[in-house]
Amino acid sequence: MALYVQKFGGTSVGSVERIKAVAEKVKGFRDAGHQVVVVVSAMSGETNRLIGLANDINDEPTPREMDMLVSTGEQVTISLLAMALHKIGVPATSYTGSQVGIMTDSAHTKARIQRIETDDMRQDLDDGQVAVVAGFQGVDDDGNITTLGRGGSDTTGVALAAALGADECQIYTDVDGVYTTDPRVCSRAQRLESITVEEMLELASLGSKVLQIRAVEFAGKYNVPLRVLSSFEDGAGTLIVADSDKDEDSMEEPLISGIAFTANEGKLTLLNTPDVPGVASKILGPISDANIEIDMIVQNVSPAGSYTDFTFTVAKSDYKQTLRILQDQVLPSLGEGEVKGDDKIAKVSLVGVGMRSHAGVASKMFRVLAEEGINIRMVSTSEIKISVVVDEKHMELAVRALHQAFGLDKDDIESE
């Protein structure tokens, strides 16, 4: 007998028919003798509907009342799924975040889990019941309902799996696993049987939307085996494991596990800034004060005491605000310089733990892009990642060319 925590997203429970299908899937695991905890999101579109209602009432609602409102979406789903399970003879109990004891801090709309009190849920599981838990929500020490922010249901699922010592946390989505890249961009993308937590964290942070970063971080911190599966078709999915869980007797790790990409960035450059100590702080300090996150940074080398160009990227949603900060606050403090910006860029990234033991990945990447006539505007590297900024119009071409060059195409794999 194993204990599984299964999370189903909004698309998976988007209609009565789909909720019934989820109930049948859960019944199959329980009939096989396993204990099951099910975490669900609100039905597809419901959270946006509730937010729309709030904005119709007040375009600046307080965070506490927003949490009170949007948390009701998951409450509808858990009760409907519990009813569907009862209908097919499976005993089940539904829980809100507060009822299951998911205790958080008091940061409304972006709360973080502090502890989970699992005694009641463990008793129900031992009594043969399925526990159906509302994702995305918890309660603070003052009894206020809180929500966990974007991807909160994934985080709820992994956190419950960690607290219960589950054998596996299964994330059911509308895709059947993690792919080498987005199949909508590269038709030859292939599903990965497994990937490390470290690689998945990089892919998630670089634009892959299969899993949220916080959920992957939880899985890595508490060593929770995490599997991505399709709600709509059978299959093994993709298992996300710690590096230590890899089979030491297996063949060498593949050089590249996946290619992530995003066009959701903007690039800003300060030209002819003084190259003296403290300038970087003067540039980035006001941006940090505005809670804007910086991604890539490049500063040109110049002779001592001369002038340099300072370039960095931010999320496209922060691009205009960052440009204003540079023009209104930073340039006056520097006394000279000029700002240029470009929000028609894309970031393409190679990710793979195999990079640690292989040289020449960057040079091969640059050569492939050059052969396609794609100019590289910025470069950033880490132990298992190489990212380049290119013109947005070249993004999909770059992804497909690199996918083929590094042997990730489905046809290439099958012919080996």
Coordinates of C-alpha atoms in Angstrom, one line a residue:
M1 CA 0.0 0.0 0.0
A2 CA 1.3 3.4 -0.9
L3 CA 0.2 6.9 -0.1
Y4 CA -0.3 9.2 -3.1
V5 CA -1.0 13.0 -3.1
Q6 CA -2.7 13.8 -6.4
K7 CA -3.2 17.4 -7.6
F8 CA -5.6 18.3 -10.3
G9 CA -5.6 21.7 -11.9
G10 CA -8.4 23.9 -13.1
T11 CA -8.6 22.4 -16.6
S12 CA -8.8 18.9 -15.1
V13 CA -11.8 19.8 -13.0
G14 CA -13.3 22.3 -15.5
S15 CA -16.7 20.7 -15.8
V16 CA -19.0 18.2 -14.1
E17 CA -17.9 15.5 -16.6
R18 CA -14.2 16.1 -15.9
I19 CA -14.8 16.0 -12.1
K20 CA -16.5 12.7 -12.5
A21 CA -13.5 11.5 -14.6
V22 CA -11.2 12.5 -11.8
A23 CA -13.3 10.6 -9.3
E24 CA -13.0 7.5 -11.4
K25 CA -9.2 7.9 -11.6
V26 CA -9.0 8.3 -7.8
K27 CA -11.2 5.3 -7.3
G28 CA -8.8 3.2 -9.4
F29 CA -5.9 4.0 -7.0
R30 CA -8.0 3.4 -3.9
D31 CA -9.3 0.0 -5.3
A32 CA -5.7 -1.0 -5.7
G33 CA -5.2 -0.6 -2.0
H34 CA -3.6 2.8 -1.9
Q35 CA -4.3 5.8 0.4
V36 CA -5.1 8.9 -1.6
V37 CA -5.1 12.6 -0.9
V38 CA -6.5 14.8 -3.7
V39 CA -5.7 18.5 -4.0
V40 CA -7.8 20.5 -6.5
S41 CA -7.8 24.0 -8.0
A42 CA -10.9 26.0 -8.7
M43 CA -12.7 25.0 -11.9
S44 CA -11.1 26.5 -15.0
G45 CA -12.0 30.2 -15.3
E46 CA -13.6 30.5 -11.9
T47 CA -10.8 32.4 -10.2
N48 CA -10.7 35.0 -13.1
R49 CA -14.5 35.3 -12.8
L50 CA -14.2 36.1 -9.1
I51 CA -11.5 38.6 -9.7
G52 CA -13.6 40.3 -12.3
L53 CA -16.5 40.6 -9.9
A54 CA -14.1 42.2 -7.3
N55 CA -12.9 44.7 -9.9
D56 CA -16.4 45.6 -10.8
I57 CA -17.0 46.5 -7.2
N58 CA -13.7 48.1 -6.3
D59 CA -10.7 48.4 -8.5
E60 CA -8.4 48.4 -5.5
P61 CA -9.8 45.7 -3.1
T62 CA -7.9 44.9 0.0
P63 CA -5.7 41.8 -0.1
R64 CA -7.6 40.2 2.8
E65 CA -11.0 40.5 1.1
M66 CA -9.5 39.2 -2.2
D67 CA -8.3 36.1 -0.3
M68 CA -11.7 35.6 1.2
L69 CA -13.3 35.8 -2.3
V70 CA -11.0 33.8 -4.5
S71 CA -10.5 31.0 -1.9
T72 CA -14.2 30.1 -2.5
G73 CA -13.4 28.7 -6.0
E74 CA -11.5 25.7 -4.6
Q75 CA -14.3 25.2 -2.0
V76 CA -16.8 24.5 -4.7
T77 CA -14.5 22.0 -6.4
I78 CA -13.7 20.0 -3.3
S79 CA -17.3 19.6 -2.4
L80 CA -18.3 18.5 -5.9
L81 CA -15.4 16.0 -6.1
A82 CA -16.3 14.6 -2.7
M83 CA -19.9 14.2 -4.0
A84 CA -18.7 12.5 -7.1
L85 CA -16.6 10.0 -5.1
H86 CA -19.6 9.3 -2.8
K87 CA -21.7 8.6 -5.9
I88 CA -19.3 5.8 -7.0
G89 CA -19.0 4.2 -3.6
V90 CA -15.8 5.9 -2.4
P91 CA -15.9 7.4 1.1
A92 CA -14.4 10.9 1.0
T93 CA -14.1 14.0 3.1
S94 CA -13.5 17.5 1.8
Y95 CA -11.3 20.0 3.6
T96 CA -10.6 23.7 3.1
G97 CA -7.1 24.9 3.8
S98 CA -8.0 26.0 7.3
Q99 CA -9.7 22.7 8.1
V100 CA -6.7 20.6 7.0
G101 CA -4.4 22.8 9.1
I102 CA -2.3 24.5 6.4
M103 CA -0.9 27.3 8.5
T104 CA 0.7 30.3 6.7
D105 CA 2.1 33.7 7.4
S106 CA -0.2 36.7 7.1
A107 CA 1.0 37.9 3.6
H108 CA -2.4 38.0 1.9
T109 CA -2.4 36.9 -1.8
K110 CA 1.1 35.6 -1.5
A111 CA 1.3 33.7 1.8
R112 CA 3.9 31.1 2.5
I113 CA 3.2 27.8 4.3
Q114 CA 4.8 27.6 7.8
R115 CA 3.4 24.2 9.0
I116 CA 0.7 21.7 8.3
E117 CA -1.3 19.9 11.0
T118 CA -2.2 16.5 9.6
D119 CA -3.7 14.6 12.5
D120 CA -7.3 14.7 11.4
M121 CA -6.4 13.9 7.8
R122 CA -4.2 11.0 8.8
Q123 CA -7.1 9.5 10.8
D124 CA -9.5 9.8 7.9
L125 CA -6.9 8.1 5.6
D126 CA -6.5 5.3 8.2
D127 CA -10.3 4.9 8.2
G128 CA -10.2 4.3 4.5
Q129 CA -11.4 7.7 3.3
V130 CA -10.1 9.8 0.5
A131 CA -9.1 13.3 1.7
V132 CA -10.1 16.0 -0.8
V133 CA -8.2 19.3 -0.1
A134 CA -8.6 22.8 -1.4
G135 CA -5.4 23.9 -3.0
F136 CA -4.0 27.5 -3.1
Q137 CA -5.1 28.4 0.4
G138 CA -4.4 28.3 4.1
V139 CA -5.0 30.2 7.3
D140 CA -2.8 32.4 9.4
D141 CA -2.4 32.3 13.2
D142 CA -5.2 34.9 13.6
G143 CA -7.7 32.7 11.7
N144 CA -7.6 34.8 8.5
I145 CA -8.0 32.9 5.2
T146 CA -4.8 33.3 3.0
T147 CA -3.9 32.4 -0.5
L148 CA -0.5 31.2 -1.7
G149 CA -0.3 33.1 -5.0
R150 CA 0.3 31.9 -8.5
G151 CA 0.8 28.1 -8.7
G152 CA -0.4 27.8 -5.1
S153 CA -2.3 24.5 -5.7
D154 CA 0.9 22.8 -6.9
T155 CA 2.6 24.1 -3.8
T156 CA -0.2 22.8 -1.6
G157 CA 0.1 19.3 -3.1
V158 CA 3.9 19.1 -2.7
A159 CA 3.7 20.5 0.9
L160 CA 1.0 17.9 1.9
A161 CA 3.1 15.1 0.4
A162 CA 6.1 16.3 2.4
A163 CA 4.1 16.6 5.6
L164 CA 2.5 13.2 5.2
G165 CA 5.6 11.4 4.0
A166 CA 3.8 10.4 0.8
D167 CA 5.4 7.9 -1.6
E168 CA 4.8 10.3 -4.5
C169 CA 3.2 13.6 -5.4
Q170 CA 1.4 13.4 -8.7
I171 CA 0.6 16.6 -10.6
Y172 CA -2.1 16.0 -13.2
T173 CA -2.3 18.6 -16.0
D174 CA -3.4 19.0 -19.6
V175 CA 0.1 17.7 -20.8
D176 CA 1.5 14.3 -20.3
G177 CA 4.8 15.2 -18.8
V178 CA 7.8 17.5 -19.2
Y179 CA 9.1 17.9 -22.7
T180 CA 12.5 18.8 -24.1
T181 CA 10.9 22.0 -25.2
D182 CA 7.4 23.3 -26.0
P183 CA 5.9 20.9 -28.6
R184 CA 3.8 23.7 -30.0
V185 CA 7.1 25.4 -31.1
C186 CA 9.1 22.3 -31.9
S187 CA 7.0 19.3 -33.2
R188 CA 9.9 16.9 -32.6
A189 CA 10.0 17.6 -28.8
Q190 CA 10.0 14.5 -26.8
R191 CA 8.7 13.7 -23.3
L192 CA 11.4 13.1 -20.7
E193 CA 11.1 10.0 -18.5
S194 CA 12.8 11.8 -15.7
I195 CA 14.5 15.1 -14.9
T196 CA 16.4 16.3 -11.8
V197 CA 14.9 18.9 -9.4
E198 CA 17.8 21.2 -10.3
E199 CA 17.1 21.0 -14.0
M200 CA 13.3 21.5 -13.4
L201 CA 14.0 24.6 -11.3
E202 CA 16.0 26.1 -14.1
L203 CA 13.4 25.3 -16.7
A204 CA 10.6 26.7 -14.5
S205 CA 12.5 29.9 -13.9
L206 CA 13.4 30.3 -17.5
G207 CA 9.9 30.1 -19.0
S208 CA 8.6 26.5 -18.8
K209 CA 5.0 26.6 -17.5
V210 CA 4.5 22.9 -16.6
L211 CA 5.3 23.4 -12.8
Q212 CA 5.6 26.4 -10.6
I213 CA 9.0 27.2 -9.0
R214 CA 7.7 27.1 -5.4
A215 CA 6.4 23.6 -5.8
V216 CA 9.6 22.3 -7.3
E217 CA 11.6 24.0 -4.5
F218 CA 9.4 22.2 -1.9
A219 CA 10.0 18.9 -3.6
G220 CA 13.7 19.4 -3.6
K221 CA 13.9 20.6 0.0
Y222 CA 11.9 17.7 1.4
N223 CA 13.0 15.1 -1.2
V224 CA 9.4 14.5 -2.4
P225 CA 9.2 12.4 -5.6
L226 CA 7.2 14.5 -8.0
R227 CA 5.5 13.2 -11.2
V228 CA 3.8 15.2 -13.9
L229 CA 1.0 13.3 -15.6
S230 CA -1.9 13.9 -18.0
S231 CA -5.5 14.1 -16.6
F232 CA -6.9 13.0 -20.0
E233 CA -4.7 10.0 -21.1
D234 CA -2.8 7.2 -19.5
G235 CA 1.0 7.2 -19.3
A236 CA 4.1 7.2 -17.1
G237 CA 4.5 11.0 -17.3
T238 CA 7.8 12.6 -16.1
L239 CA 9.4 11.8 -12.7
I240 CA 11.2 14.7 -11.1
V241 CA 13.9 13.5 -8.6
A242 CA 16.8 14.7 -6.6
D243 CA 20.2 14.1 -8.1
S244 CA 20.9 11.5 -5.5
D245 CA 18.0 9.5 -6.7
K246 CA 19.5 9.0 -10.1
D247 CA 20.8 5.5 -10.9
E248 CA 24.6 5.6 -10.4
D249 CA 25.0 2.7 -12.7
S250 CA 23.2 4.3 -15.6
M251 CA 24.9 5.7 -18.7
E252 CA 26.2 9.2 -18.8
E253 CA 23.6 11.9 -18.3
P254 CA 22.4 13.5 -21.6
L255 CA 24.3 16.7 -22.3
I256 CA 21.1 18.8 -22.6
S257 CA 17.8 17.9 -20.9
G258 CA 15.6 20.8 -22.2
I259 CA 15.4 24.1 -23.9
A260 CA 13.3 26.9 -22.3
F261 CA 12.4 30.2 -23.8
T262 CA 10.4 33.3 -23.1
A263 CA 9.6 36.6 -24.9
N264 CA 8.4 38.1 -21.6
E265 CA 11.5 40.3 -21.1
G266 CA 12.8 43.8 -21.9
K267 CA 16.4 45.0 -22.2
L268 CA 17.6 48.3 -21.0
T269 CA 21.1 49.9 -21.6
L270 CA 22.7 52.9 -19.9
L271 CA 25.2 54.3 -22.4
N272 CA 28.3 56.2 -21.4
T273 CA 28.0 55.8 -17.7
P274 CA 31.0 56.6 -15.5
D275 CA 33.0 53.4 -14.8
V276 CA 33.7 54.1 -11.1
P277 CA 32.8 52.2 -7.9
G278 CA 29.2 52.7 -6.8
V279 CA 27.6 53.3 -10.2
A280 CA 26.0 49.8 -10.4
S281 CA 24.4 50.5 -7.0
K282 CA 23.1 53.9 -8.2
I283 CA 21.5 52.2 -11.2
L284 CA 20.0 49.2 -9.6
G285 CA 19.1 50.6 -6.2
P286 CA 16.0 52.6 -7.3
I287 CA 14.9 49.6 -9.4
S288 CA 15.1 47.3 -6.4
D289 CA 13.3 49.8 -4.2
A290 CA 10.4 49.5 -6.7
N291 CA 10.3 45.7 -6.2
I292 CA 11.4 45.1 -9.8
E293 CA 13.5 42.0 -10.3
I294 CA 16.6 42.1 -12.5
D295 CA 17.4 39.1 -14.6
M296 CA 20.6 39.3 -16.7
I297 CA 23.3 41.9 -16.3
V298 CA 26.2 42.8 -18.6
Q299 CA 28.7 45.6 -18.1
N300 CA 31.3 46.3 -20.8
V301 CA 35.0 46.4 -19.8
S302 CA 36.6 49.9 -20.2
P303 CA 39.9 51.5 -19.3
A304 CA 40.1 52.6 -15.6
G305 CA 38.3 55.9 -15.0
S306 CA 36.6 55.9 -18.4
Y307 CA 33.0 55.3 -19.5
T308 CA 31.1 52.0 -20.0
D309 CA 27.7 50.6 -21.1
F310 CA 25.5 48.9 -18.5
T311 CA 22.8 46.5 -19.8
F312 CA 20.2 44.4 -17.9
T313 CA 16.9 42.8 -18.5
V314 CA 13.6 42.9 -16.5
A315 CA 10.2 41.3 -17.0
K316 CA 8.3 42.9 -19.9
S317 CA 5.5 43.9 -17.5
D318 CA 8.1 46.0 -15.6
Y319 CA 9.8 47.4 -18.7
K320 CA 8.0 50.8 -18.9
Q321 CA 8.2 51.5 -15.2
T322 CA 12.0 50.6 -15.2
L323 CA 12.5 52.9 -18.1
R324 CA 10.9 55.8 -16.3
I325 CA 13.0 55.1 -13.2
L326 CA 16.2 55.2 -15.2
Q327 CA 15.1 58.5 -16.9
D328 CA 13.7 60.3 -13.9
Q329 CA 15.9 59.1 -11.0
V330 CA 19.0 57.3 -12.2
L331 CA 20.3 59.6 -15.0
P332 CA 20.0 62.7 -12.8
S333 CA 22.0 61.0 -10.1
L334 CA 24.7 60.1 -12.5
G335 CA 24.8 63.5 -14.1
E336 CA 25.4 62.0 -17.6
G337 CA 24.6 59.1 -19.8
E338 CA 21.8 57.9 -22.1
V339 CA 19.1 55.2 -21.8
K340 CA 18.1 52.9 -24.6
G341 CA 15.6 50.1 -24.4
D342 CA 14.2 47.2 -26.4
D343 CA 11.1 45.1 -25.4
K344 CA 11.2 43.0 -28.6
I345 CA 13.7 40.5 -27.3
A346 CA 13.5 36.8 -26.2
K347 CA 15.6 34.6 -24.0
V348 CA 16.5 31.1 -25.1
S349 CA 18.2 28.7 -22.6
L350 CA 19.8 25.3 -22.7
V351 CA 19.5 23.3 -19.4
G352 CA 21.2 20.1 -18.4
V353 CA 23.3 18.7 -15.6
G354 CA 25.5 17.0 -18.2
M355 CA 27.1 20.5 -18.8
R356 CA 29.1 20.0 -15.7
S357 CA 31.2 17.3 -17.3
H358 CA 31.2 18.4 -20.9
A359 CA 33.1 21.3 -22.5
G360 CA 32.1 23.2 -25.6
V361 CA 28.4 23.6 -25.1
A362 CA 28.5 27.4 -25.3
S363 CA 30.7 27.4 -28.5
K364 CA 28.3 24.9 -30.2
M365 CA 25.3 27.0 -29.2
F366 CA 26.9 30.1 -30.6
R367 CA 27.9 28.4 -33.8
V368 CA 24.4 27.0 -34.4
L369 CA 22.8 30.4 -33.9
A370 CA 25.4 32.0 -36.2
E371 CA 24.6 29.5 -38.9
E372 CA 21.0 30.6 -38.7
G373 CA 21.9 34.3 -38.9
I374 CA 20.7 34.9 -35.4
N375 CA 22.6 37.6 -33.5
I376 CA 23.3 37.1 -29.7
R377 CA 22.7 40.3 -27.7
M378 CA 23.5 39.0 -24.2
V379 CA 24.8 35.8 -22.6
S380 CA 24.4 34.4 -19.1
T381 CA 25.7 31.1 -17.7
S382 CA 25.6 28.8 -14.7
E383 CA 26.8 25.3 -14.0
I384 CA 23.8 23.7 -15.8
K385 CA 22.4 26.5 -17.9
I386 CA 23.4 28.8 -20.8
S387 CA 21.0 31.6 -21.7
V388 CA 21.2 34.0 -24.6
V389 CA 19.1 37.1 -25.5
V390 CA 18.1 37.3 -29.2
D391 CA 15.6 39.3 -31.2
E392 CA 12.1 38.1 -30.5
K393 CA 11.4 37.4 -34.1
H394 CA 14.2 34.8 -34.1
M395 CA 13.1 33.0 -30.9
E396 CA 11.3 30.0 -32.4
L397 CA 13.9 29.5 -35.1
A398 CA 16.6 29.4 -32.4
V399 CA 14.7 26.9 -30.4
R400 CA 14.2 24.5 -33.3
A401 CA 17.8 24.8 -34.5
L402 CA 19.3 24.2 -31.1
H403 CA 16.8 21.3 -30.4
Q404 CA 18.0 19.5 -33.5
A405 CA 21.7 20.4 -33.0
F406 CA 21.9 18.9 -29.5
G407 CA 20.2 15.7 -30.5
L408 CA 16.8 16.3 -28.8
D409 CA 14.6 15.7 -31.8
K410 CA 12.3 12.7 -31.4
D411 CA 13.5 11.1 -34.7
D412 CA 17.2 11.5 -33.5
I413 CA 16.5 9.8 -30.2
E414 CA 14.6 6.9 -31.8
S415 CA 17.3 6.2 -34.3
E416 CA 20.1 5.9 -31.7

